Amino acid sequence: FGLTFHFNFSLSLYLRNGTGLNEEALTLMYSLTVSVFAIGGLIGSLMVGTLVTKFGRKGTLVNSTVLVFLAGSLMGFSRICASPEMVIFGRFITGIHSGISLSVVPMYLGEIAPKNLRGFLGLMPSIFICAGVFLAQVLGLHELLGKEEHWPLFLSLVVVPTFIQLMLLPWFPESPRYLLIEKHNVHATITALKWYRAKCNIQAEIEEMQEEQRSLSSVETVSVWQLILDHTVRWQVLSVVVINIGMQLSGIDAIWFYTNDIFENAGIPTPEIQYTTVGTGAIEIIAGLIGCFTIERLGRRPLIIGGFGVMGMCCAGITLSLILQTHVPFMKYVSVGCVVGIIAGFCIGPAGVPFLITAELFKQSHRPAAYTVGGSLNWVSNFTIGFIFPFLQMSAGSYCYLVFCSICVSVAIYVYFVIPETKNKTFVEISQMFATKEAVEESQALTPLDQMLKNINIEPFSAFIIIMLLERQIENSVLPSQKFFL
């Protein structure tokens, strides 16, 4: 794609201006086209809280489809207009839509799913992302749309799944939780639950939503700043930060970027590498399906801890194989196996579970802001790793993958000790687990006097006044000769 990009950009500018660009300028344009997608994703993720509060979960997904049609048109007609800038702007708009969808889709699915299927539905977005990557790899083969004259059509194909979504999604109801807790529309909530729960008793689910509504100090959606300052959810916020940053800094993007080089070093002929890459896309789908169909049996923690653990071991394995492959011939095959292991480990858990956990750790009022935080950190980390990895590889060489190994192991350890299992639990029950953890830490930090005052519900200032009055009373009731000892 890079070679095709350079050729078409140079040709387009030559046809429009009569002069082309030098190699450095073309490389800059290529880097801008790649990185502008992440910048758009960051902007889209920052808009999530406002959009889902104003338009709802389903409404946001439906209204944002206009961005894809605009981006697809720009990229599709860029060759005819001889305008490389249309590709860059189209990629930027596509990034905005991706930033919105990557947060809103898991939020919507998490709120409409019953608690016994929340994990299964929560991982479905990652399955379809893997399927989209696989389909793009197949269509990008030289025999299909991989030729130079087909790349504008290839880029504009994003409008096809969006058109299908636009035709089907408006027929689905809005999130019942959004309708009841934020819009106070009981009738619409019952209608939506009957649509989603054809064979279930919806009364218990409505009561659970009303319990969550009563537990909220305010049904108004909190802002990101209010979320950060709320000490009652500090462990949830920290957990979202750790797992979302860890997902991108795990090295998966670096592996995808250098997969072709690793396969070439393993002796795979260059013309056949594209088919090997398609094979890795199939592995992504298979690993994702394994995670999807086992999450309700195993739980969230085993998938994310195991996924990061496998990725950490394979990153260390790649370092070892790259160091020894000049001396031990079979090590080049070990590096290929480690690449497959990293991709499989990522798709089983870390690819989708962080978005699911972000929905489960927060109540309705805090959830949009939590997705804004998690999505923003996800895109910032994505951009950061894409920017610094070439420099990291130049400075550290084969040892650069040990950095990713340490990150993966650290995230796995954090999840093991901090994040509880959320399988088959309501949002209120999950919040209570973290509230209990918070209460235990506060009680451990209190002095015996503070603990006694807390148990009898006396505020610190009131306690101070009472103690001062007692001292004054004792001082007035004792003899002058006894005041020295007091």
Short mmCIF file of N, CA and C in Angstrom, two decimals, residues 419-484:
data_model
loop_
_atom_site.label_atom_id
_atom_site.label_comp_id
_atom_site.label_asym_id
_atom_site.label_seq_id
_atom_site.Cartn_x
_atom_site.Cartn_y
_atom_site.Cartn_z
N ILE A 419 -8.94 -5.61 39.74
CA ILE A 419 -10.25 -5.66 39.10
C ILE A 419 -10.95 -6.97 39.48
N PRO A 420 -12.14 -6.89 40.08
CA PRO A 420 -12.87 -8.11 40.45
C PRO A 420 -13.57 -8.72 39.24
N GLU A 421 -14.04 -9.94 39.41
CA GLU A 421 -14.81 -10.59 38.35
C GLU A 421 -16.21 -9.98 38.28
N THR A 422 -16.66 -9.64 37.09
CA THR A 422 -17.95 -8.97 36.91
C THR A 422 -18.97 -9.86 36.22
N LYS A 423 -18.65 -11.10 35.99
CA LYS A 423 -19.56 -12.01 35.28
C LYS A 423 -20.85 -12.21 36.06
N ASN A 424 -21.99 -12.10 35.36
CA ASN A 424 -23.33 -12.34 35.93
C ASN A 424 -23.65 -11.44 37.10
N LYS A 425 -23.09 -10.23 37.12
CA LYS A 425 -23.39 -9.27 38.18
C LYS A 425 -24.04 -8.03 37.57
N THR A 426 -24.97 -7.42 38.31
CA THR A 426 -25.59 -6.19 37.84
C THR A 426 -24.62 -5.02 38.02
N PHE A 427 -24.94 -3.90 37.39
CA PHE A 427 -24.09 -2.73 37.50
C PHE A 427 -24.04 -2.23 38.95
N VAL A 428 -25.16 -2.35 39.66
CA VAL A 428 -25.19 -1.92 41.07
C VAL A 428 -24.29 -2.82 41.91
N GLU A 429 -24.35 -4.13 41.69
CA GLU A 429 -23.51 -5.06 42.45
C GLU A 429 -22.02 -4.81 42.20
N ILE A 430 -21.67 -4.50 40.96
CA ILE A 430 -20.26 -4.22 40.64
C ILE A 430 -19.81 -2.94 41.34
N SER A 431 -20.66 -1.93 41.35
CA SER A 431 -20.31 -0.68 42.04
C SER A 431 -20.16 -0.90 43.53
N GLN A 432 -20.98 -1.77 44.09
CA GLN A 432 -20.90 -2.07 45.53
C GLN A 432 -19.60 -2.79 45.87
N MET A 433 -19.10 -3.63 44.95
CA MET A 433 -17.82 -4.31 45.21
C MET A 433 -16.69 -3.30 45.33
N PHE A 434 -16.68 -2.30 44.44
CA PHE A 434 -15.65 -1.27 44.52
C PHE A 434 -15.88 -0.36 45.72
N ALA A 435 -17.15 -0.11 46.08
CA ALA A 435 -17.43 0.71 47.26
C ALA A 435 -16.93 0.02 48.53
N THR A 436 -17.07 -1.31 48.59
CA THR A 436 -16.55 -2.07 49.73
C THR A 436 -15.04 -1.96 49.81
N LYS A 437 -14.38 -2.05 48.66
CA LYS A 437 -12.93 -1.93 48.61
C LYS A 437 -12.50 -0.55 49.10
N GLU A 438 -13.25 0.48 48.67
CA GLU A 438 -12.94 1.85 49.08
C GLU A 438 -13.12 2.01 50.58
N ALA A 439 -14.20 1.42 51.12
CA ALA A 439 -14.48 1.54 52.56
C ALA A 439 -13.41 0.86 53.39
N VAL A 440 -12.93 -0.30 52.95
CA VAL A 440 -11.89 -1.02 53.67
C VAL A 440 -10.61 -0.20 53.72
N GLU A 441 -10.24 0.42 52.60
CA GLU A 441 -9.02 1.23 52.57
C GLU A 441 -9.14 2.45 53.47
N GLU A 442 -10.33 3.07 53.49
CA GLU A 442 -10.54 4.24 54.33
C GLU A 442 -10.46 3.86 55.81
N SER A 443 -11.05 2.72 56.15
CA SER A 443 -11.04 2.31 57.56
C SER A 443 -9.63 1.96 58.03
N GLN A 444 -8.82 1.41 57.12
CA GLN A 444 -7.44 1.09 57.48
C GLN A 444 -6.61 2.35 57.69
N ALA A 445 -6.99 3.45 57.03
CA ALA A 445 -6.23 4.69 57.14
C ALA A 445 -6.66 5.54 58.33
N LEU A 446 -7.77 5.18 59.00
CA LEU A 446 -8.29 5.98 60.10
C LEU A 446 -7.59 5.62 61.41
N THR A 447 -7.39 6.61 62.26
CA THR A 447 -6.91 6.38 63.62
C THR A 447 -8.05 5.81 64.47
N PRO A 448 -7.77 5.21 65.63
CA PRO A 448 -8.85 4.68 66.46
C PRO A 448 -9.91 5.72 66.83
N LEU A 449 -9.46 6.97 67.11
CA LEU A 449 -10.43 8.01 67.44
C LEU A 449 -11.30 8.34 66.24
N ASP A 450 -10.67 8.46 65.02
CA ASP A 450 -11.44 8.74 63.82
C ASP A 450 -12.44 7.63 63.54
N GLN A 451 -12.03 6.38 63.77
CA GLN A 451 -12.92 5.25 63.54
C GLN A 451 -14.11 5.31 64.48
N MET A 452 -13.85 5.66 65.77
CA MET A 452 -14.93 5.74 66.74
C MET A 452 -15.91 6.83 66.36
N LEU A 453 -15.39 8.00 65.94
CA LEU A 453 -16.26 9.11 65.56
C LEU A 453 -17.07 8.77 64.32
N LYS A 454 -16.44 8.04 63.37
CA LYS A 454 -17.16 7.66 62.16
C LYS A 454 -18.29 6.69 62.49
N ASN A 455 -18.04 5.76 63.44
CA ASN A 455 -19.06 4.78 63.78
C ASN A 455 -20.27 5.41 64.43
N ILE A 456 -20.07 6.53 65.14
CA ILE A 456 -21.22 7.19 65.78
C ILE A 456 -21.67 8.40 64.98
N ASN A 457 -21.18 8.50 63.70
CA ASN A 457 -21.64 9.51 62.75
C ASN A 457 -21.43 10.93 63.25
N ILE A 458 -20.28 11.24 63.80
CA ILE A 458 -19.95 12.59 64.21
C ILE A 458 -18.96 13.17 63.23
N GLU A 459 -19.29 14.32 62.65
CA GLU A 459 -18.39 14.98 61.70
C GLU A 459 -17.13 15.47 62.42
N PRO A 460 -15.99 15.56 61.77
CA PRO A 460 -14.74 16.00 62.42
C PRO A 460 -14.86 17.36 63.09
N PHE A 461 -15.51 18.33 62.41
CA PHE A 461 -15.61 19.66 63.01
C PHE A 461 -16.48 19.62 64.26
N SER A 462 -17.60 18.86 64.18
CA SER A 462 -18.47 18.74 65.36
C SER A 462 -17.72 18.07 66.50
N ALA A 463 -16.92 17.06 66.18
CA ALA A 463 -16.14 16.39 67.22
C ALA A 463 -15.15 17.35 67.85
N PHE A 464 -14.55 18.21 67.05
CA PHE A 464 -13.60 19.19 67.58
C PHE A 464 -14.29 20.13 68.56
N ILE A 465 -15.49 20.58 68.24
CA ILE A 465 -16.23 21.49 69.12
C ILE A 465 -16.58 20.79 70.43
N ILE A 466 -17.02 19.52 70.32
CA ILE A 466 -17.39 18.78 71.52
C ILE A 466 -16.19 18.61 72.45
N ILE A 467 -15.05 18.28 71.90
CA ILE A 467 -13.84 18.09 72.70
C ILE A 467 -13.43 19.39 73.38
N MET A 468 -13.53 20.51 72.66
CA MET A 468 -13.19 21.81 73.26
C MET A 468 -14.13 22.15 74.42
N LEU A 469 -15.43 21.86 74.26
CA LEU A 469 -16.38 22.14 75.34
C LEU A 469 -16.11 21.25 76.54
N LEU A 470 -15.77 19.99 76.29
CA LEU A 470 -15.44 19.09 77.40
C LEU A 470 -14.21 19.56 78.14
N GLU A 471 -13.20 20.01 77.42
CA GLU A 471 -12.01 20.52 78.08
C GLU A 471 -12.33 21.73 78.94
N ARG A 472 -13.18 22.64 78.39
CA ARG A 472 -13.54 23.84 79.16
C ARG A 472 -14.32 23.44 80.42
N GLN A 473 -15.22 22.45 80.30
CA GLN A 473 -16.01 22.01 81.45
C GLN A 473 -15.11 21.40 82.52
N ILE A 474 -14.15 20.57 82.10
CA ILE A 474 -13.24 19.94 83.05
C ILE A 474 -12.38 21.00 83.73
N GLU A 475 -11.95 21.98 82.95
CA GLU A 475 -11.09 23.02 83.51
C GLU A 475 -11.82 23.85 84.55
N ASN A 476 -13.11 24.08 84.36
CA ASN A 476 -13.88 24.89 85.31
C ASN A 476 -14.31 24.10 86.54
N SER A 477 -14.24 22.78 86.45
CA SER A 477 -14.75 21.98 87.56
C SER A 477 -13.66 21.43 88.48
N VAL A 478 -12.38 21.69 88.19
CA VAL A 478 -11.31 21.15 89.03
C VAL A 478 -10.71 22.27 89.86
N LEU A 479 -9.98 21.85 90.87
CA LEU A 479 -9.32 22.81 91.74
C LEU A 479 -8.12 23.42 91.04
N PRO A 480 -7.71 24.66 91.46
CA PRO A 480 -6.55 25.30 90.83
C PRO A 480 -5.31 24.48 90.94
N SER A 481 -5.13 23.75 92.05
CA SER A 481 -3.88 22.95 92.20
C SER A 481 -3.85 21.77 91.27
N GLN A 482 -5.02 21.35 90.73
CA GLN A 482 -5.08 20.21 89.85
C GLN A 482 -4.90 20.61 88.39
N LYS A 483 -5.01 21.89 88.05
CA LYS A 483 -4.93 22.32 86.65
C LYS A 483 -3.55 22.08 86.08
N PHE A 484 -2.52 22.11 86.97
CA PHE A 484 -1.17 21.88 86.45
C PHE A 484 -1.06 20.50 85.80
#
